[in-house]
mmCIF file of C-alpha atoms and ligand atoms in Angstrom:
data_model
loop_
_atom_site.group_PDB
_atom_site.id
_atom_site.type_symbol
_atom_site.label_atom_id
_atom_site.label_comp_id
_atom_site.label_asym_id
_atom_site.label_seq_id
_atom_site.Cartn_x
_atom_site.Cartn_y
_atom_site.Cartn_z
ATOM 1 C CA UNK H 1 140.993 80.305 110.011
ATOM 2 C CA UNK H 2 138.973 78.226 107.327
ATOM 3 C CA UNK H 3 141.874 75.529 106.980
ATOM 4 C CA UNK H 4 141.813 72.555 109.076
ATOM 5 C CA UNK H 5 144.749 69.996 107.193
ATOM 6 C CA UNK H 6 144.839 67.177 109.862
ATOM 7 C CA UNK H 7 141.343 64.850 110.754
ATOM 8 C CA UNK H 8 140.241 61.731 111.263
ATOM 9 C CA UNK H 9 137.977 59.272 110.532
ATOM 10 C CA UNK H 10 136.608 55.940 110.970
ATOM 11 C CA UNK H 11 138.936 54.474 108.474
ATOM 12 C CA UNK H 12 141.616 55.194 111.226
ATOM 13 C CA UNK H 13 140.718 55.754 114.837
ATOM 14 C CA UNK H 14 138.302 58.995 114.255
ATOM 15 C CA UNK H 15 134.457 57.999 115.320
ATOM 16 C CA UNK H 16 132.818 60.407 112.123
ATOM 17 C CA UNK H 17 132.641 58.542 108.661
ATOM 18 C CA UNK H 18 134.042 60.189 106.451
ATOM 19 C CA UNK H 19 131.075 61.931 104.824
ATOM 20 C CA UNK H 20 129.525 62.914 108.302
ATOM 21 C CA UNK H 21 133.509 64.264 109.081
ATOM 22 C CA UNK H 22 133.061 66.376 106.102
ATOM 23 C CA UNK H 23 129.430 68.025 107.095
ATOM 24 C CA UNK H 24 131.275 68.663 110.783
ATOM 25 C CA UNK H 25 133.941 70.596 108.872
ATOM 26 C CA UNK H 26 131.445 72.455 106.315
ATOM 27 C CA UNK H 27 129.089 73.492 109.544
ATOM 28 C CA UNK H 28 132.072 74.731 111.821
ATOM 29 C CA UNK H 29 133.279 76.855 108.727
ATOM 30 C CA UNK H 30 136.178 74.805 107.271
ATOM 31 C CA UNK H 31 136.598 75.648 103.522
ATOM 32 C CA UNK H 32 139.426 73.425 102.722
ATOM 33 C CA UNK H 33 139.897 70.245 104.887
ATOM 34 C CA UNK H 34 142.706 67.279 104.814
ATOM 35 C CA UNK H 35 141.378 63.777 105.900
ATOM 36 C CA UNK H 36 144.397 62.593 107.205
ATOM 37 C CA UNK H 37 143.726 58.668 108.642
ATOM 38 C CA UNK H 38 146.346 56.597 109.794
ATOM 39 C CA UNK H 39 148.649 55.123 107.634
ATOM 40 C CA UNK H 40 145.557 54.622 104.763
ATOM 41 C CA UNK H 41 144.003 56.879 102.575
ATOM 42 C CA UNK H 42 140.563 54.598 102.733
ATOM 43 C CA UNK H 43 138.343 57.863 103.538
ATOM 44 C CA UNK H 44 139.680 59.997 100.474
ATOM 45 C CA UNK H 45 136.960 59.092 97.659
ATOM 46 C CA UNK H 46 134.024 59.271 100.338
ATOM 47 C CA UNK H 47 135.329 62.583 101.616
ATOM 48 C CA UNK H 48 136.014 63.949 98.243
ATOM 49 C CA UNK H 49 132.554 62.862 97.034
ATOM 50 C CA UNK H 50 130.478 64.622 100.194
ATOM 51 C CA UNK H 51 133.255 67.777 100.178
ATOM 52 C CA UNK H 52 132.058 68.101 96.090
ATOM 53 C CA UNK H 53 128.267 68.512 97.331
ATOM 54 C CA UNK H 54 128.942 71.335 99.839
ATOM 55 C CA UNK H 55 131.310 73.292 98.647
ATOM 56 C CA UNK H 56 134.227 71.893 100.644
ATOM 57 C CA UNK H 57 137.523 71.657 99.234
ATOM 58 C CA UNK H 58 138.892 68.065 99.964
ATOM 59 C CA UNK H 59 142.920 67.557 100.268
ATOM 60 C CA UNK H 60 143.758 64.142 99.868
ATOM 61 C CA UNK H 61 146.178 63.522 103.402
ATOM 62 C CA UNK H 62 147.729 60.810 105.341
ATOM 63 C CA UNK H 63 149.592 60.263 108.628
ATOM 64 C CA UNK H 64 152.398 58.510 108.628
ATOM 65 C CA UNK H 65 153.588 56.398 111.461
ATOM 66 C CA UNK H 66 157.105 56.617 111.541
ATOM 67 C CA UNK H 67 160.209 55.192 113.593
ATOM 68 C CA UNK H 68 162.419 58.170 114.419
ATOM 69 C CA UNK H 69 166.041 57.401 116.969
ATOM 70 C CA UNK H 70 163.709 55.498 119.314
ATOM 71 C CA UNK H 71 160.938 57.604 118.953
ATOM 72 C CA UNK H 72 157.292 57.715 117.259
ATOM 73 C CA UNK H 73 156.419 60.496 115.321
ATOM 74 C CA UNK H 74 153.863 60.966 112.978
ATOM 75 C CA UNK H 75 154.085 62.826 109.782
ATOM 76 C CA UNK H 76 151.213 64.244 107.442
ATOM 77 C CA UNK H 77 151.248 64.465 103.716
ATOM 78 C CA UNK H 78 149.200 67.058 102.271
ATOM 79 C CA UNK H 79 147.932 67.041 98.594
ATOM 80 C CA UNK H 80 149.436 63.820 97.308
ATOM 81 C CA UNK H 81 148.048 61.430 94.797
ATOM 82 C CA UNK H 82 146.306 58.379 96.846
ATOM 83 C CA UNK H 83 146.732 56.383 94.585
ATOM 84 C CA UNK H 84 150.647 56.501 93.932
ATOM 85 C CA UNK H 85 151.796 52.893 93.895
ATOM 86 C CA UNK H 86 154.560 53.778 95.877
ATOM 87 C CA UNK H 87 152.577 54.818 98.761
ATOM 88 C CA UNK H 88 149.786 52.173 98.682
ATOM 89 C CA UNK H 89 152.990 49.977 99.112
ATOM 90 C CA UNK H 90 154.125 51.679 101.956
ATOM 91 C CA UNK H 91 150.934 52.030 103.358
ATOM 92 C CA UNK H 92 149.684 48.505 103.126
ATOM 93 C CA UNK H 93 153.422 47.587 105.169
ATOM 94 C CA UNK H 94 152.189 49.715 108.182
ATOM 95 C CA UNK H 95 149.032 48.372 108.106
ATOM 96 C CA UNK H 96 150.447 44.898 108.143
ATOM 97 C CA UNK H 97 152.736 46.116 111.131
ATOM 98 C CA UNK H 98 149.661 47.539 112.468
ATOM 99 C CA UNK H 99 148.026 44.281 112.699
ATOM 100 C CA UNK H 100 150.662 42.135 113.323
ATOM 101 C CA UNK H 101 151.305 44.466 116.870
ATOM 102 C CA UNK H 102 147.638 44.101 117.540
ATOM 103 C CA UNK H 103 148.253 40.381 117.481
ATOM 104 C CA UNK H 104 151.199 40.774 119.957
ATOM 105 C CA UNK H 105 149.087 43.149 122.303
ATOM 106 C CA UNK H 106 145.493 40.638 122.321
ATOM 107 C CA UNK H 107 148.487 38.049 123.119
ATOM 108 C CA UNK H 108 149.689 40.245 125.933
ATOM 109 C CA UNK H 109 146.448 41.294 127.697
ATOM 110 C CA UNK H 110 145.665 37.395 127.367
ATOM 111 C CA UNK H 111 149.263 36.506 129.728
ATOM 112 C CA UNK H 112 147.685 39.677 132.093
ATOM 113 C CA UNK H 113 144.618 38.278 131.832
ATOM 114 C CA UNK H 114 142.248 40.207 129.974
ATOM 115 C CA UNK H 115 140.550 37.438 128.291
ATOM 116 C CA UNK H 116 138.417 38.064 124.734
ATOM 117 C CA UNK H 117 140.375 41.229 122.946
ATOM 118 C CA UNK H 118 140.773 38.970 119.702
ATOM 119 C CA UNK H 119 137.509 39.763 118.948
ATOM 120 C CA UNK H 120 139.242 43.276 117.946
ATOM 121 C CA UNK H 121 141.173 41.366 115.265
ATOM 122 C CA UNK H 122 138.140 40.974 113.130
ATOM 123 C CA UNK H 123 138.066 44.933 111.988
ATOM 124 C CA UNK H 124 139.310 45.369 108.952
ATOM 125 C CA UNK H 125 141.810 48.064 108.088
ATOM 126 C CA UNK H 126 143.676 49.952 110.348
ATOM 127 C CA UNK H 127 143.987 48.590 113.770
ATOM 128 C CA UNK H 128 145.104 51.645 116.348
ATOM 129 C CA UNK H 129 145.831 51.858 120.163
ATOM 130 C CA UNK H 130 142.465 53.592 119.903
ATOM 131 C CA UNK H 131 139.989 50.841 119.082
ATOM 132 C CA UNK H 132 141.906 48.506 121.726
ATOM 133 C CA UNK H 133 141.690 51.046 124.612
ATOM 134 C CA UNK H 134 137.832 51.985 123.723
ATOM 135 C CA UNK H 135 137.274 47.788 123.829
ATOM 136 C CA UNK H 136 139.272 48.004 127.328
ATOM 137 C CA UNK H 137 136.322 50.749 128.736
ATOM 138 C CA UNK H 138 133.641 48.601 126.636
ATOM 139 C CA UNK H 139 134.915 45.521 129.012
ATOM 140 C CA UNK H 140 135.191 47.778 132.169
ATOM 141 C CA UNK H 141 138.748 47.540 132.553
ATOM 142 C CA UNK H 142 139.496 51.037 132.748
ATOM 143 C CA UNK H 143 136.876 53.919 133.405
ATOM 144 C CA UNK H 144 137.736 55.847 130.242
ATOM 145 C CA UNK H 145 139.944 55.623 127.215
ATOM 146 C CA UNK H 146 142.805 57.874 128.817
ATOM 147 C CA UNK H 147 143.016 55.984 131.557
ATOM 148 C CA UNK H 148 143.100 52.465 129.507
ATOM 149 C CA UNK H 149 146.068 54.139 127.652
ATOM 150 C CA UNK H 150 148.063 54.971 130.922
ATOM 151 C CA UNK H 151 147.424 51.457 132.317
ATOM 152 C CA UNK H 152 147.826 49.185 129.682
ATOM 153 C CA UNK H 153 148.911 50.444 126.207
ATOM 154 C CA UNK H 154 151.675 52.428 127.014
ATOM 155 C CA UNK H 155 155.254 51.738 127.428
ATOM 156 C CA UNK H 156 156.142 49.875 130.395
ATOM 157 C CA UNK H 157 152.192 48.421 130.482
ATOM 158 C CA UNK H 158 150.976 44.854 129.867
ATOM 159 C CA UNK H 159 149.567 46.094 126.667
ATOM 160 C CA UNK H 160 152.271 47.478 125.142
ATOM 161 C CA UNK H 161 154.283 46.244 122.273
ATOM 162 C CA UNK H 162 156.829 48.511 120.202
ATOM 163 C CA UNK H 163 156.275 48.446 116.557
ATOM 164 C CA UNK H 164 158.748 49.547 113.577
ATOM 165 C CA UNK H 165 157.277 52.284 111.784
ATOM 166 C CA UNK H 166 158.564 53.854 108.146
ATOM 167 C CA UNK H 167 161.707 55.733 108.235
ATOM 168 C CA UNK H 168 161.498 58.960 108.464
ATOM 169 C CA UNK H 169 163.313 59.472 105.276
ATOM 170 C CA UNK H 170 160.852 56.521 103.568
ATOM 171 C CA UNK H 171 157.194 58.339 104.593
ATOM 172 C CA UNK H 172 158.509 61.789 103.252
ATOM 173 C CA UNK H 173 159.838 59.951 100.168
ATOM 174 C CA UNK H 174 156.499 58.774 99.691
ATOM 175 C CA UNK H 175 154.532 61.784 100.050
ATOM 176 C CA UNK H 176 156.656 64.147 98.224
ATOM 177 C CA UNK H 177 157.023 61.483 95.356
ATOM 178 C CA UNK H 178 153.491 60.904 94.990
ATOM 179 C CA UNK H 179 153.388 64.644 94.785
ATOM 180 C CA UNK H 180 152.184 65.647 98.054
ATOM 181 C CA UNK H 181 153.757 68.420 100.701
ATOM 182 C CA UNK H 182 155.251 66.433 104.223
ATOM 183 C CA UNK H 183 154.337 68.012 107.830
ATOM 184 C CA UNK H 184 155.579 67.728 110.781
ATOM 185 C CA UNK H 185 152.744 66.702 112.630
ATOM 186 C CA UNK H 186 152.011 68.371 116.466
ATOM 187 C CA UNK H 187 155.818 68.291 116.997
ATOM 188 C CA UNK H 188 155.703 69.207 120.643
ATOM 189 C CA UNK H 189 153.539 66.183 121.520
ATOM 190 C CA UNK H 190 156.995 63.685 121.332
ATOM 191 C CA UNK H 191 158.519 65.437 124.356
ATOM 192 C CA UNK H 192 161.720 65.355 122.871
ATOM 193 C CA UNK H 193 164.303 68.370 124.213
ATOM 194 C CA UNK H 194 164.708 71.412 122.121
ATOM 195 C CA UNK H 195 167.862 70.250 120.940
ATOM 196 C CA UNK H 196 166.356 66.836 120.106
ATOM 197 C CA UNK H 197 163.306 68.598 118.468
ATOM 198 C CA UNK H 198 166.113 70.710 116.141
ATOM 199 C CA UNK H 199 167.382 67.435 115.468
ATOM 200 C CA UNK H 200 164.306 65.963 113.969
ATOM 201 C CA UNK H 201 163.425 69.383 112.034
ATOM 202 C CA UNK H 202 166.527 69.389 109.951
ATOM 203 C CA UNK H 203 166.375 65.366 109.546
ATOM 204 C CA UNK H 204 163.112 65.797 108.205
ATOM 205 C CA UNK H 205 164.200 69.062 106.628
ATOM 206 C CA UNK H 206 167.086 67.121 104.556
ATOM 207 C CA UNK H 207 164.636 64.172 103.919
ATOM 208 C CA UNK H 208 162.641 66.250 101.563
ATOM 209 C CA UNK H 209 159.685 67.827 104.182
ATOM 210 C CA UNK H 210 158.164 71.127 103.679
ATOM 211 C CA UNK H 211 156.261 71.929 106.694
ATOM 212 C CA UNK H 212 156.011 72.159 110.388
ATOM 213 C CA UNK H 213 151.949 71.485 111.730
ATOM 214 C CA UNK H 214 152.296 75.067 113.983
ATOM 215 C CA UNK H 215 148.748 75.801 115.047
ATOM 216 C CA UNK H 216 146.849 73.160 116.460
ATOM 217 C CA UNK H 217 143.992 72.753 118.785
ATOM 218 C CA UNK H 218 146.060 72.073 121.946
ATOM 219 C CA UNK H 219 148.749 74.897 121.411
ATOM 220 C CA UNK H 220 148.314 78.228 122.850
ATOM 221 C CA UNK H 221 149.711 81.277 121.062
ATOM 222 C CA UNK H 222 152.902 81.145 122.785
ATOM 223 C CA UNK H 223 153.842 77.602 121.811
ATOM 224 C CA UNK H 224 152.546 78.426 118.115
ATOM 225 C CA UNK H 225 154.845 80.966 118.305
ATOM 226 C CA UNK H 226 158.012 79.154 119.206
ATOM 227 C CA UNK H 227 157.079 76.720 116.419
ATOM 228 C CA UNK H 228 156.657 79.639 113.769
ATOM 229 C CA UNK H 229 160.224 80.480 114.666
ATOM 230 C CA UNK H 230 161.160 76.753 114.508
ATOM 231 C CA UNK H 231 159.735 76.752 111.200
ATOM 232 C CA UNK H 232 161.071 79.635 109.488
ATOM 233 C CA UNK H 233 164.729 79.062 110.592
ATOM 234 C CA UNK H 234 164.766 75.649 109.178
ATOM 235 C CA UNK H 235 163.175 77.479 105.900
ATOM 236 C CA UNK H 236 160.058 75.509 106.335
ATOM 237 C CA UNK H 237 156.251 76.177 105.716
ATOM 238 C CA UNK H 238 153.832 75.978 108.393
ATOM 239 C CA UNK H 239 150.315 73.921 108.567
ATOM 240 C CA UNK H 240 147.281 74.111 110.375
ATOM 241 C CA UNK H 241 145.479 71.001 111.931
ATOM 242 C CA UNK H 242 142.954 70.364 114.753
ATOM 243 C CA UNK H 243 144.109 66.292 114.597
ATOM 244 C CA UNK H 244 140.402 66.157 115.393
ATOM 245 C CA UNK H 245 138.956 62.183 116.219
ATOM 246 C CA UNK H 246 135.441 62.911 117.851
ATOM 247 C CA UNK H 247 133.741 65.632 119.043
ATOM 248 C CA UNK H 248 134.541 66.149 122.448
ATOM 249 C CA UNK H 249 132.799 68.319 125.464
ATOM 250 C CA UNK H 250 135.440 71.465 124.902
ATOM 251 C CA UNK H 251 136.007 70.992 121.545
ATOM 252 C CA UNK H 252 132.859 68.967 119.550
ATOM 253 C CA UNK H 253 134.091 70.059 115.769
ATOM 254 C CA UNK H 254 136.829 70.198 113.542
ATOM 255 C CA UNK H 255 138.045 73.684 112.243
ATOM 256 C CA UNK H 256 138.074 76.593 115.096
ATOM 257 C CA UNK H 257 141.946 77.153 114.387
ATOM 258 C CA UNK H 258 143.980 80.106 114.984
ATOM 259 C CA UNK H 259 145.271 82.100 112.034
ATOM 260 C CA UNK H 260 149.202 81.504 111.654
ATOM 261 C CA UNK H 261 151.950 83.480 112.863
ATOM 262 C CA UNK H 262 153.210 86.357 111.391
ATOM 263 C CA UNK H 263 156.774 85.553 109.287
ATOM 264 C CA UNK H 264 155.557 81.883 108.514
ATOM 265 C CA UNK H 265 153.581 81.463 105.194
ATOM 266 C CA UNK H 266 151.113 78.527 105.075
ATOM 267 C CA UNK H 267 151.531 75.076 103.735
ATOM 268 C CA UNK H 268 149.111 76.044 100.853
ATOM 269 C CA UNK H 269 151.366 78.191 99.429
ATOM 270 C CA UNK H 270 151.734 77.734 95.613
ATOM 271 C CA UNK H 271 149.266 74.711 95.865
ATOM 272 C CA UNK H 272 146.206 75.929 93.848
ATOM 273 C CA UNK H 273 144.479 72.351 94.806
ATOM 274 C CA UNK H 274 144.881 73.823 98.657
ATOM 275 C CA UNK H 275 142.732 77.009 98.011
ATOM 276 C CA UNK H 276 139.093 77.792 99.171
ATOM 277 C CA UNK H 277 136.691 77.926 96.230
ATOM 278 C CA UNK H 278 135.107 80.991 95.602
ATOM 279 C CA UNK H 279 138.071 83.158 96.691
HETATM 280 P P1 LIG N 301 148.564 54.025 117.439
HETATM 281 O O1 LIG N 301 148.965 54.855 116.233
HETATM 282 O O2 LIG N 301 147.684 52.883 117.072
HETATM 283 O O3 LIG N 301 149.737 53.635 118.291
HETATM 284 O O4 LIG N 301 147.643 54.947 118.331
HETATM 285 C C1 LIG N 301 148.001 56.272 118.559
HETATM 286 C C2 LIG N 301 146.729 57.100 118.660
HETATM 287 O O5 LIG N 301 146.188 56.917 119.942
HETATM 288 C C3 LIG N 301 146.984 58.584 118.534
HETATM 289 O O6 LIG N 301 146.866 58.972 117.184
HETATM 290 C C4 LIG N 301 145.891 59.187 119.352
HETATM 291 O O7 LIG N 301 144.729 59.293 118.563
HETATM 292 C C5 LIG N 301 145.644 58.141 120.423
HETATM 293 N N1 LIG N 301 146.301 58.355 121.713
HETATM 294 C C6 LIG N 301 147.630 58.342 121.946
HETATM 295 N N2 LIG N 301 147.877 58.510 123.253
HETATM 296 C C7 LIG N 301 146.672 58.599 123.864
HETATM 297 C C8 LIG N 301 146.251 58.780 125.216
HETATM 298 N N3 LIG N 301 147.130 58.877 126.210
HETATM 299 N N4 LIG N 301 144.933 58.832 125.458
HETATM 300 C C9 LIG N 301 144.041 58.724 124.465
HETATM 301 N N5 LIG N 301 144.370 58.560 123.172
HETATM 302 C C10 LIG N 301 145.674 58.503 122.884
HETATM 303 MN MN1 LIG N 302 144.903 59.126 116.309
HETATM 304 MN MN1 LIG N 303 149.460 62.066 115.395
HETATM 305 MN MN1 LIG N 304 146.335 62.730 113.930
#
């Protein structure tokens, strides 16, 4: 499969910049590759730029950090002009919630103890989870990054502090109105029961969305599968995404997917700024 439509990079909580993120992609055999930071669209003209030199096909993405019935979810826009106004709007608001939770969680680990995290405060952009768990291993707090999730930035944890994301209804309003296709992104990482996952696939369904993210580097065929189904009864299209950050022991590129299920047809559909060049 030479699509990989959901990546990372240092503009978010992915450790590539975006040109280097780009050359992974290119090496590993990606033809046409989404950057898709959180909640900014930073990396777009650097990706675009290094994607134009090898042959790459860059589509502008995003993920979306969005408040869902109690529940974060995350979902991807595909193809969408960055620099709609409406977006940017949108965008800079989570990035503002972003950093006012960071605030609240340096504040937290200060009343637990952990002394010094403000120094984290001084990055500019996005602020994730991700750069305060890696600080948390930096310090010796936790012995890796995993770990510093479970023990302090999760629910329930000394480092944890909810934040109000988008409505779901508001980050697929943005994407499809600055002409970009919403995903679904990884929708069986929320644990949320089947009924509960139906739920959220026709809300997002009747908010305007256009695809479920079906293959991704976690699933197996089975579970790609059961999302295929999920996909084509709600009469959606399906995407393709490795949600890759860093390269990791098992898994040190982007790309590698599965091809889709059969009796799902892919988010590119109809989108001739989604096809490989050459073909
Ligand atoms: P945030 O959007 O800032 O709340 O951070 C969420 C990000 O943290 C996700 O996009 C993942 O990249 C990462 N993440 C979430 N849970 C874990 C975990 N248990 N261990 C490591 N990374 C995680
Ligand atoms: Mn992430
Ligand atoms: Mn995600
Ligand atoms: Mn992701």
């Amino acid at each position: 499969m030479y699509y990989d439509l959901h990546t990372h990079t240092v503009c978010s909580d992915g450790q590539l910049t975006p040109e280097r993120l780009v050359a992974a992609a290119a090496e590993a055999g990606v033809r046409v590759l989404a950057v898709t930071d959180h909640d900014t669209v930073a990396a777009i003209a650097d990706a675009r730029r290094a994607a134009d030199r090898c042959g790459v096909v860059l589509v502008a993405g995003v993920e979306i950090s969005v408040s869902w019935a109690g529940n974060t979810v995350h979902i991807v826009g595909l193809d969408m002009n960055p620099a709609d106004a409406i977006l940017q709007r949108g965008l800079a608001q989570l990035q503002a919630v972003r950093r006012e939770r960071a605030v609240a969680i340096v504040a937290r680990l200060a009343a637990a103890g952990i002394e010094g995290a403000a120094a984290l405060l001084a990055r500019e952009g996005v602020i994730s989870r991700v750069h305060i768990a890696d600080w948390l291993v930096a310090q010796g707090h936790a012995p890796d990054s995993a770990l510093a999730f479970r023990k302090f930035l999760s629910p329930g944890r000394p480092g944890y502090v909810a934040a109000s994301w988008a409505s779901l209804a508001d980050a697929v309003g943005w994407v499809v109105g600055a002409g970009g296709r919403a995903v679904l992104a990884h929708p069986t990482r929320y644990r949320l029961s089947a009924g509960r996952l139906r739920q959220l696939v026709s809300a997002f369904t009747e908010a305007g969305g256009g695809a479920l993210e079906v293959v991704s580097a976690g699933l197996d065929i089975g579970e790609s599968g059961r999302l295929a189904r999920l996909a084509a009864h709600a009469g959606l299209l399906a995407s393709v995404g490795s949600d890759f950050h860093k390269a990791l022991p098992w898994r040190r590129h982007p790309g590698g997917l599965r091809e889709l299920p059969v009796g799902v047809a892919g988010v590119w559909t109809g989108r001739p700024q989604m096809q490989p060049q050459g073909v």
